Structures are given as C-alpha cells and as structure tokens.
Amino acid sequence: MEQYKSDFFNSCNIELHKISGASDSRSADMVIIPDLLERGKRFIMTWLKDVPLKEAFKNDAKMFYYNVACIAFCGGIAYADAWDKDIAQIKTGAVDTILASQRNIPALAADILSLDEQGKHKLHMLEDSMFSEFLKLMSPYWEKEDPRPFLFQGLLAFFQTGVSYRLNK
C-alpha cells in the first residue's frame, strides 16, 4: 500500500508540475525540500481538520477538497518564499505560527507573488486546471476501501507544486 501511495504522489506531482509549468514562463522543474514537505504534511492535516472549512462545505466534498488543494498549493508558495528569503524562519517554526494565524492563504500567496487582479485570475485558473487533473488521477482510487491516503498524497502534491512554483523563476 505504501508503494502505491508513493506512486500516486509521484504521478500527481509530475502532472501538476506540467500544468504549472505550462501556465506561464516558470520552469516546471520539481524543487523538493524535505523539510518543507514534512511541514506541508502538517499544514494540510491542519486544514483537513479545520472546523469552519468543514462546516462551510459539509454538503459538498468536492468543494471542500478543492479548497484544501488550493490552500495546499498556496501554502507551498508561502513556505517556499520564507525558505528562500530566510531559512531560519522555517527552522524556528515562525512560518508555521504565522500561517496558522492566516485564514486566507490564497490571498497571502497572491501578495507574495505580487499579483495584480489579472495575475490573481490566472492563478485561480491554474488551480482549477490542476484540480481537474487531480480529479482525473484520483478517479480509480475513489472505489478503494479507503481512498483517503491517496487523497492526502494528492493534496501533498499540490503543496509540493506550490513550493516549486515559487522557487522556479
């Protein structure tokens, strides 16, 4: 089972990076930073357990996971930005604390990337495209006895794509 989850993470990662690389002049190279990936796992788990988010989408699982995927992608951007500017912010946990206090992670990512309204729209379209691809990749796993491990790996691929998106210029 672990191997299948790893394979799924890798497949999602490759496909999401292709989409993000095709979206603008950024490279589609994967920039993997193990410490950030570990923090991404905790970050995603926090949002999967977020009561206001769960309540807002209690009748629409697809929109719940769409929002978590967008938050994961934008969280990856925020963590990568901090890592790029001052790695001590990551090591001391300051970024974890700051992000835990933020409710609008996509707006934070837009600020980090210095996006105007058109740029925000393009970022949103990118998130839509990546989520559509994720749903295609996820389709055979919905029938599994427990699809959650695959879902989590896919969400982690969103985070990883955010990290690469911010660090590829």
Backbone as CSV, one residue per row, in Angstrom:
resi,resn,N_x,N_y,N_z,CA_x,CA_y,CA_z,C_x,C_y,C_z
1,MET,0.821,-1.196,0.000,0.000,0.000,0.000,0.863,1.256,0.000
2,GLU,1.945,1.255,0.790,2.831,2.424,0.842,3.396,2.742,-0.536
3,GLN,3.781,1.705,-1.268,4.337,1.904,-2.602,3.307,2.552,-3.526
4,TYR,2.059,2.121,-3.423,1.012,2.692,-4.270,0.769,4.158,-3.940
5,LYS,0.804,4.492,-2.649,0.624,5.888,-2.251,1.784,6.727,-2.782
6,SER,2.995,6.199,-2.683,4.168,6.906,-3.188,4.074,7.095,-4.700
7,ASP,3.657,6.048,-5.387,3.480,6.147,-6.841,2.431,7.204,-7.191
8,PHE,1.350,7.234,-6.410,0.298,8.209,-6.668,0.817,9.635,-6.433
9,PHE,1.558,9.835,-5.358,2.154,11.148,-5.090,3.033,11.558,-6.265
10,ASN,3.885,10.641,-6.730,4.780,10.953,-7.844,4.003,11.277,-9.113
11,SER,2.972,10.496,-9.409,2.152,10.747,-10.606,1.482,12.114,-10.535
12,CYS,0.885,12.413,-9.389,0.236,13.723,-9.214,1.252,14.846,-9.333
13,ASN,2.381,14.660,-8.693,3.420,15.675,-8.707,3.851,15.994,-10.141
14,ILE,4.095,14.972,-10.915,4.529,15.169,-12.301,3.463,15.915,-13.100
15,GLU,2.227,15.466,-12.986,1.152,16.091,-13.768,0.878,17.525,-13.328
16,LEU,0.869,17.781,-12.036,0.615,19.140,-11.555,1.767,20.078,-11.930
17,HIS,2.988,19.574,-11.887,4.130,20.393,-12.300,4.066,20.711,-13.801
18,LYS,3.618,19.759,-14.600,3.460,20.027,-16.043,2.478,21.170,-16.263
19,ILE,1.361,21.123,-15.538,0.336,22.155,-15.692,0.861,23.502,-15.215
20,SER,1.522,23.523,-14.066,2.018,24.801,-13.537,3.111,25.371,-14.433
21,GLY,3.941,24.520,-14.997,4.998,24.991,-15.896,4.452,25.539,-17.197
22,ALA,3.342,24.974,-17.651,2.740,25.431,-18.896,1.941,26.724,-18.709
23,SER,1.662,27.080,-17.442,0.789,28.226,-17.180,1.455,29.581,-17.420
24,ASP,2.749,29.652,-17.283,3.464,30.902,-17.541,4.926,30.595,-17.834
25,SER,5.773,31.554,-17.690,7.168,31.374,-18.099,8.030,30.676,-17.051
26,ARG,7.427,30.154,-16.013,8.201,29.460,-14.978,8.612,28.080,-15.463
27,SER,9.656,27.596,-14.889,10.107,26.231,-15.162,9.154,25.252,-14.478
28,ALA,9.030,24.067,-15.017,8.211,23.025,-14.399,9.067,22.080,-13.558
29,ASP,10.321,22.472,-13.301,11.216,21.627,-12.512,10.680,21.450,-11.096
30,MET,10.867,20.249,-10.559,10.490,19.994,-9.172,11.637,20.428,-8.277
31,VAL,11.306,21.245,-7.295,12.278,21.677,-6.304,11.818,21.050,-4.987
32,ILE,12.438,19.941,-4.628,12.000,19.201,-3.447,12.918,19.526,-2.273
33,ILE,12.292,20.019,-1.209,12.996,20.354,0.026,12.335,19.521,1.113
34,PRO,12.998,18.449,1.554,12.363,17.520,2.502,11.756,18.184,3.735
35,ASP,12.419,19.187,4.293,11.876,19.854,5.474,10.545,20.539,5.157
36,LEU,10.457,21.145,3.994,9.204,21.805,3.613,8.105,20.771,3.367
37,LEU,8.462,19.647,2.785,7.473,18.607,2.540,6.899,18.081,3.854
38,GLU,7.741,17.920,4.846,7.257,17.485,6.172,6.328,18.529,6.778
39,ARG,6.689,19.788,6.653,5.831,20.849,7.172,4.527,20.913,6.374
40,GLY,4.619,20.625,5.097,3.422,20.589,4.260,2.429,19.534,4.719
41,LYS,2.940,18.397,5.146,2.051,17.339,5.652,1.258,17.842,6.855
42,ARG,1.933,18.496,7.787,1.245,19.027,8.975,0.283,20.148,8.596
43,PHE,0.714,20.994,7.668,-0.114,22.109,7.208,-1.424,21.588,6.604
44,ILE,-1.316,20.594,5.747,-2.501,20.022,5.105,-3.407,19.362,6.135
45,MET,-2.835,18.621,7.065,-3.652,17.967,8.099,-4.427,19.000,8.915
46,THR,-3.810,20.126,9.184,-4.500,21.190,9.922,-5.734,21.647,9.154
47,TRP,-5.589,21.818,7.858,-6.721,22.287,7.052,-7.766,21.194,6.844
48,LEU,-7.352,19.958,6.778,-8.331,18.872,6.651,-9.196,18.770,7.908
49,LYS,-8.648,19.205,9.034,-9.379,19.160,10.304,-10.052,20.491,10.650
50,ASP,-9.903,21.492,9.811,-10.410,22.834,10.093,-11.947,22.834,10.166
51,VAL,-12.466,23.120,11.337,-13.908,23.052,11.568,-14.692,24.054,10.716
52,PRO,-14.305,25.334,10.659,-15.076,26.262,9.812,-15.097,25.842,8.332
53,LEU,-13.987,25.344,7.832,-13.941,24.904,6.436,-14.818,23.673,6.232
54,LYS,-14.737,22.721,7.152,-15.572,21.521,7.066,-17.053,21.887,7.124
55,GLU,-17.380,22.818,7.994,-18.776,23.241,8.149,-19.276,23.943,6.881
56,ALA,-18.430,24.796,6.300,-18.820,25.537,5.100,-19.124,24.616,3.921
57,PHE,-18.448,23.476,3.871,-18.614,22.568,2.725,-19.091,21.180,3.150
58,LYS,-19.858,21.113,4.229,-20.291,19.819,4.747,-21.150,19.038,3.756
59,ASN,-21.781,19.731,2.831,-22.637,19.059,1.848,-22.001,18.968,0.468
60,ASP,-20.741,19.335,0.356,-20.073,19.329,-0.948,-18.596,18.942,-0.777
61,ALA,-18.352,17.644,-0.749,-16.989,17.139,-0.534,-16.026,17.626,-1.616
62,LYS,-16.495,17.687,-2.847,-15.622,18.127,-3.940,-15.117,19.554,-3.692
63,MET,-15.999,20.450,-3.264,-15.588,21.827,-2.998,-14.703,21.914,-1.754
64,PHE,-14.948,21.053,-0.783,-14.080,21.018,0.390,-12.653,20.676,-0.049
65,TYR,-12.506,19.608,-0.829,-11.166,19.204,-1.254,-10.558,20.190,-2.250
66,TYR,-11.391,20.832,-3.048,-10.891,21.878,-3.944,-10.245,22.987,-3.113
67,ASN,-10.938,23.431,-2.073,-10.413,24.492,-1.222,-9.145,24.060,-0.507
68,VAL,-9.119,22.838,0.009,-7.907,22.353,0.669,-6.760,22.264,-0.338
69,ALA,-7.043,21.832,-1.557,-5.997,21.746,-2.587,-5.429,23.126,-2.907
70,CYS,-6.305,24.117,-3.044,-5.840,25.484,-3.322,-5.033,26.030,-2.152
71,ILE,-5.493,25.751,-0.942,-4.765,26.194,0.251,-3.399,25.503,0.315
72,ALA,-3.362,24.217,-0.019,-2.092,23.484,-0.011,-1.113,24.079,-1.027
73,PHE,-1.587,24.330,-2.244,-0.752,24.926,-3.285,-0.218,26.285,-2.827
74,CYS,-1.106,27.128,-2.324,-0.710,28.465,-1.883,0.147,28.414,-0.619
75,GLY,-0.101,27.430,0.233,0.758,27.232,1.399,2.168,26.863,0.970
76,GLY,2.277,26.045,-0.068,3.593,25.709,-0.606,4.323,26.943,-1.100
77,ILE,3.587,27.852,-1.721,4.175,29.117,-2.175,4.704,29.911,-0.974
78,ALA,3.892,29.989,0.079,4.279,30.767,1.267,5.484,30.155,1.973
79,TYR,5.479,28.841,2.140,6.624,28.194,2.793,7.894,28.366,1.952
80,ALA,7.777,28.206,0.645,8.949,28.352,-0.225,9.488,29.776,-0.192
81,ASP,8.591,30.752,-0.126,9.014,32.147,-0.066,9.826,32.397,1.201
82,ALA,9.322,31.892,2.316,10.052,32.065,3.584,11.393,31.342,3.541
83,TRP,11.397,30.139,2.991,12.637,29.355,2.891,13.659,30.093,2.026
84,ASP,13.177,30.685,0.936,14.054,31.390,0.007,14.635,32.667,0.621
85,LYS,13.845,33.350,1.419,14.278,34.631,1.979,15.075,34.488,3.265
86,ASP,14.670,33.555,4.128,15.344,33.407,5.421,15.002,32.032,5.981
87,ILE,15.873,31.078,5.738,15.614,29.691,6.135,15.388,29.559,7.647
88,ALA,15.924,30.497,8.421,15.729,30.455,9.879,14.252,30.567,10.239
89,GLN,13.473,31.277,9.415,12.030,31.382,9.656,11.371,30.004,9.640
90,ILE,11.890,29.132,8.811,11.362,27.767,8.721,11.857,26.959,9.909
91,LYS,13.152,27.009,10.151,13.771,26.200,11.204,13.211,26.507,12.586
92,THR,12.903,27.778,12.844,12.395,28.156,14.170,10.893,27.926,14.312
93,GLY,10.222,27.637,13.220,8.769,27.428,13.276,7.974,28.715,13.168
94,ALA,8.653,29.832,12.930,7.953,31.118,12.825,6.925,31.100,11.690
95,VAL,7.267,30.497,10.583,6.352,30.451,9.443,5.132,29.596,9.780
96,ASP,5.349,28.498,10.487,4.216,27.658,10.903,3.226,28.489,11.721
97,THR,3.747,29.273,12.643,2.910,30.095,13.513,2.173,31.162,12.715
98,ILE,2.873,31.831,11.827,2.261,32.883,11.007,1.158,32.300,10.124
99,LEU,1.444,31.193,9.463,0.443,30.603,8.571,-0.751,30.047,9.340
100,ALA,-0.517,29.572,10.543,-1.628,29.067,11.357,-2.599,30.190,11.715
101,SER,-2.116,31.424,11.749,-2.976,32.554,12.097,-3.687,33.140,10.875
102,GLN,-3.334,32.687,9.689,-3.917,33.210,8.448,-5.125,32.376,8.023
103,ARG,-6.208,33.020,7.662,-7.365,32.289,7.144,-7.371,32.305,5.612
104,ASN,-6.766,33.325,5.009,-6.840,33.446,3.557,-5.458,33.206,2.945
105,ILE,-5.090,31.946,2.867,-3.773,31.565,2.340,-3.645,31.930,0.852
106,PRO,-4.698,31.761,0.028,-4.565,32.185,-1.376,-4.264,33.684,-1.531
107,ALA,-4.863,34.525,-0.690,-4.559,35.963,-0.763,-3.113,36.227,-0.354
108,LEU,-2.638,35.503,0.643,-1.244,35.632,1.064,-0.308,35.253,-0.086
109,ALA,-0.613,34.150,-0.767,0.224,33.721,-1.900,0.208,34.763,-3.016
110,ALA,-0.960,35.344,-3.281,-1.058,36.384,-4.318,-0.187,37.585,-3.950
111,ASP,-0.161,37.938,-2.663,0.702,39.035,-2.209,2.179,38.673,-2.370
112,ILE,2.528,37.453,-1.983,3.915,37.004,-2.109,4.379,37.080,-3.560
113,LEU,3.490,36.688,-4.473,3.827,36.686,-5.897,3.630,38.057,-6.549
114,SER,3.180,39.045,-5.776,2.923,40.410,-6.269,1.982,40.411,-7.465
115,LEU,0.865,39.712,-7.325,-0.081,39.584,-8.431,-1.100,40.719,-8.443
116,ASP,-1.366,41.232,-9.640,-2.467,42.172,-9.803,-3.745,41.352,-10.019
117,GLU,-4.844,42.004,-10.325,-6.117,41.279,-10.493,-6.037,40.242,-11.612
118,GLN,-5.393,40.587,-12.704,-5.243,39.634,-13.808,-4.382,38.443,-13.377
119,GLY,-3.322,38.714,-12.632,-2.460,37.648,-12.130,-3.198,36.730,-11.166
120,LYS,-4.039,37.312,-10.310,-4.848,36.508,-9.386,-5.809,35.617,-10.152
121,HIS,-6.379,36.171,-11.206,-7.294,35.382,-12.049,-6.546,34.213,-12.699
122,LYS,-5.348,34.470,-13.213,-4.539,33.408,-13.829,-4.175,32.334,-12.803
123,LEU,-3.841,32.765,-11.590,-3.513,31.808,-10.536,-4.727,30.935,-10.218
124,HIS,-5.888,31.564,-10.157,-7.123,30.814,-9.889,-7.411,29.807,-11.017
125,MET,-7.177,30.224,-12.242,-7.381,29.320,-13.390,-6.387,28.155,-13.336
126,LEU,-5.168,28.439,-12.909,-4.167,27.387,-12.738,-4.647,26.383,-11.693
127,GLU,-5.140,26.884,-10.569,-5.650,25.995,-9.519,-6.795,25.138,-10.057
128,ASP,-7.686,25.746,-10.835,-8.801,24.991,-11.433,-8.284,23.875,-12.336
129,SER,-7.305,24.197,-13.166,-6.747,23.197,-14.092,-6.073,22.056,-13.331
130,MET,-5.321,22.412,-12.306,-4.644,21.377,-11.527,-5.661,20.497,-10.797
131,PHE,-6.716,21.098,-10.269,-7.707,20.303,-9.556,-8.457,19.375,-10.508
132,SER,-8.745,19.834,-11.706,-9.394,18.970,-12.702,-8.521,17.755,-13.016
133,GLU,-7.242,17.999,-13.176,-6.312,16.892,-13.437,-6.238,15.956,-12.231
134,PHE,-6.199,16.525,-11.055,-6.177,15.727,-9.821,-7.401,14.814,-9.756
135,LEU,-8.571,15.336,-10.089,-9.787,14.515,-10.064,-9.688,13.360,-11.061
136,LYS,-9.106,13.614,-12.216,-8.908,12.530,-13.198,-7.969,11.469,-12.635
137,LEU,-6.865,11.921,-12.035,-5.902,10.978,-11.467,-6.496,10.206,-10.291
138,MET,-7.375,10.843,-9.570,-7.966,10.250,-8.374,-9.094,9.271,-8.709
139,SER,-9.651,9.359,-9.912,-10.868,8.591,-10.242,-10.775,7.085,-9.941
140,PRO,-9.695,6.383,-10.227,-9.690,4.948,-9.902,-9.574,4.653,-8.399
141,TYR,-9.208,5.654,-7.620,-8.981,5.434,-6.192,-10.227,5.655,-5.335
142,TRP,-11.247,6.294,-5.898,-12.474,6.520,-5.127,-13.125,5.197,-4.737
143,GLU,-12.916,4.174,-5.551,-13.542,2.878,-5.291,-12.767,2.020,-4.293
144,LYS,-11.612,2.483,-3.891,-10.822,1.744,-2.900,-11.578,1.723,-1.575
145,GLU,-11.240,0.759,-0.742,-11.884,0.668,0.568,-11.692,1.967,1.355
146,ASP,-10.488,2.548,1.264,-10.206,3.819,1.931,-9.366,4.692,0.993
147,PRO,-9.997,5.636,0.292,-9.245,6.478,-0.648,-8.459,7.609,0.020
148,ARG,-8.643,7.791,1.326,-8.024,8.944,2.000,-6.503,9.006,1.886
149,PRO,-5.780,7.890,1.978,-4.317,8.014,1.824,-3.921,8.565,0.456
150,PHE,-4.658,8.202,-0.582,-4.355,8.696,-1.924,-4.737,10.172,-2.036
151,LEU,-5.866,10.521,-1.441,-6.306,11.899,-1.433,-5.251,12.780,-0.761
152,PHE,-4.748,12.320,0.374,-3.733,13.082,1.100,-2.470,13.242,0.258
153,GLN,-2.040,12.179,-0.404,-0.842,12.260,-1.242,-1.050,13.240,-2.397
154,GLY,-2.254,13.267,-2.941,-2.561,14.231,-3.998,-2.516,15.658,-3.484
155,LEU,-3.056,15.872,-2.286,-3.016,17.207,-1.691,-1.576,17.623,-1.393
156,LEU,-0.762,16.663,-0.980,0.651,16.946,-0.745,1.352,17.326,-2.054
157,ALA,0.931,16.730,-3.149,1.489,17.100,-4.459,1.123,18.551,-4.798
158,PHE,-0.060,19.011,-4.395,-0.411,20.425,-4.588,0.572,21.309,-3.812
159,PHE,0.839,20.942,-2.562,1.786,21.707,-1.745,3.155,21.740,-2.428
160,GLN,3.635,20.568,-2.847,4.949,20.474,-3.491,4.987,21.312,-4.766
161,THR,3.896,21.325,-5.508,3.848,22.119,-6.731,3.923,23.604,-6.389
162,GLY,3.287,24.007,-5.282,3.386,25.394,-4.827,4.805,25.785,-4.476
163,VAL,5.513,24.882,-3.801,6.916,25.135,-3.459,7.717,25.352,-4.741
164,SER,7.576,24.452,-5.685,8.322,24.567,-6.944,7.916,25.813,-7.718
165,TYR,6.626,26.100,-7.720,6.116,27.269,-8.450,6.787,28.554,-7.952
166,ARG,6.908,28.684,-6.645,7.517,29.891,-6.070,9.033,29.934,-6.320
167,LEU,9.685,28.781,-6.252,11.141,28.777,-6.370,11.632,28.738,-7.811
168,ASN,10.804,28.340,-8.743,11.162,28.377,-10.170,10.818,29.741,-10.724
169,LYS,11.808,30.385,-11.267,11.564,31.737,-11.803,11.905,31.786,-13.267
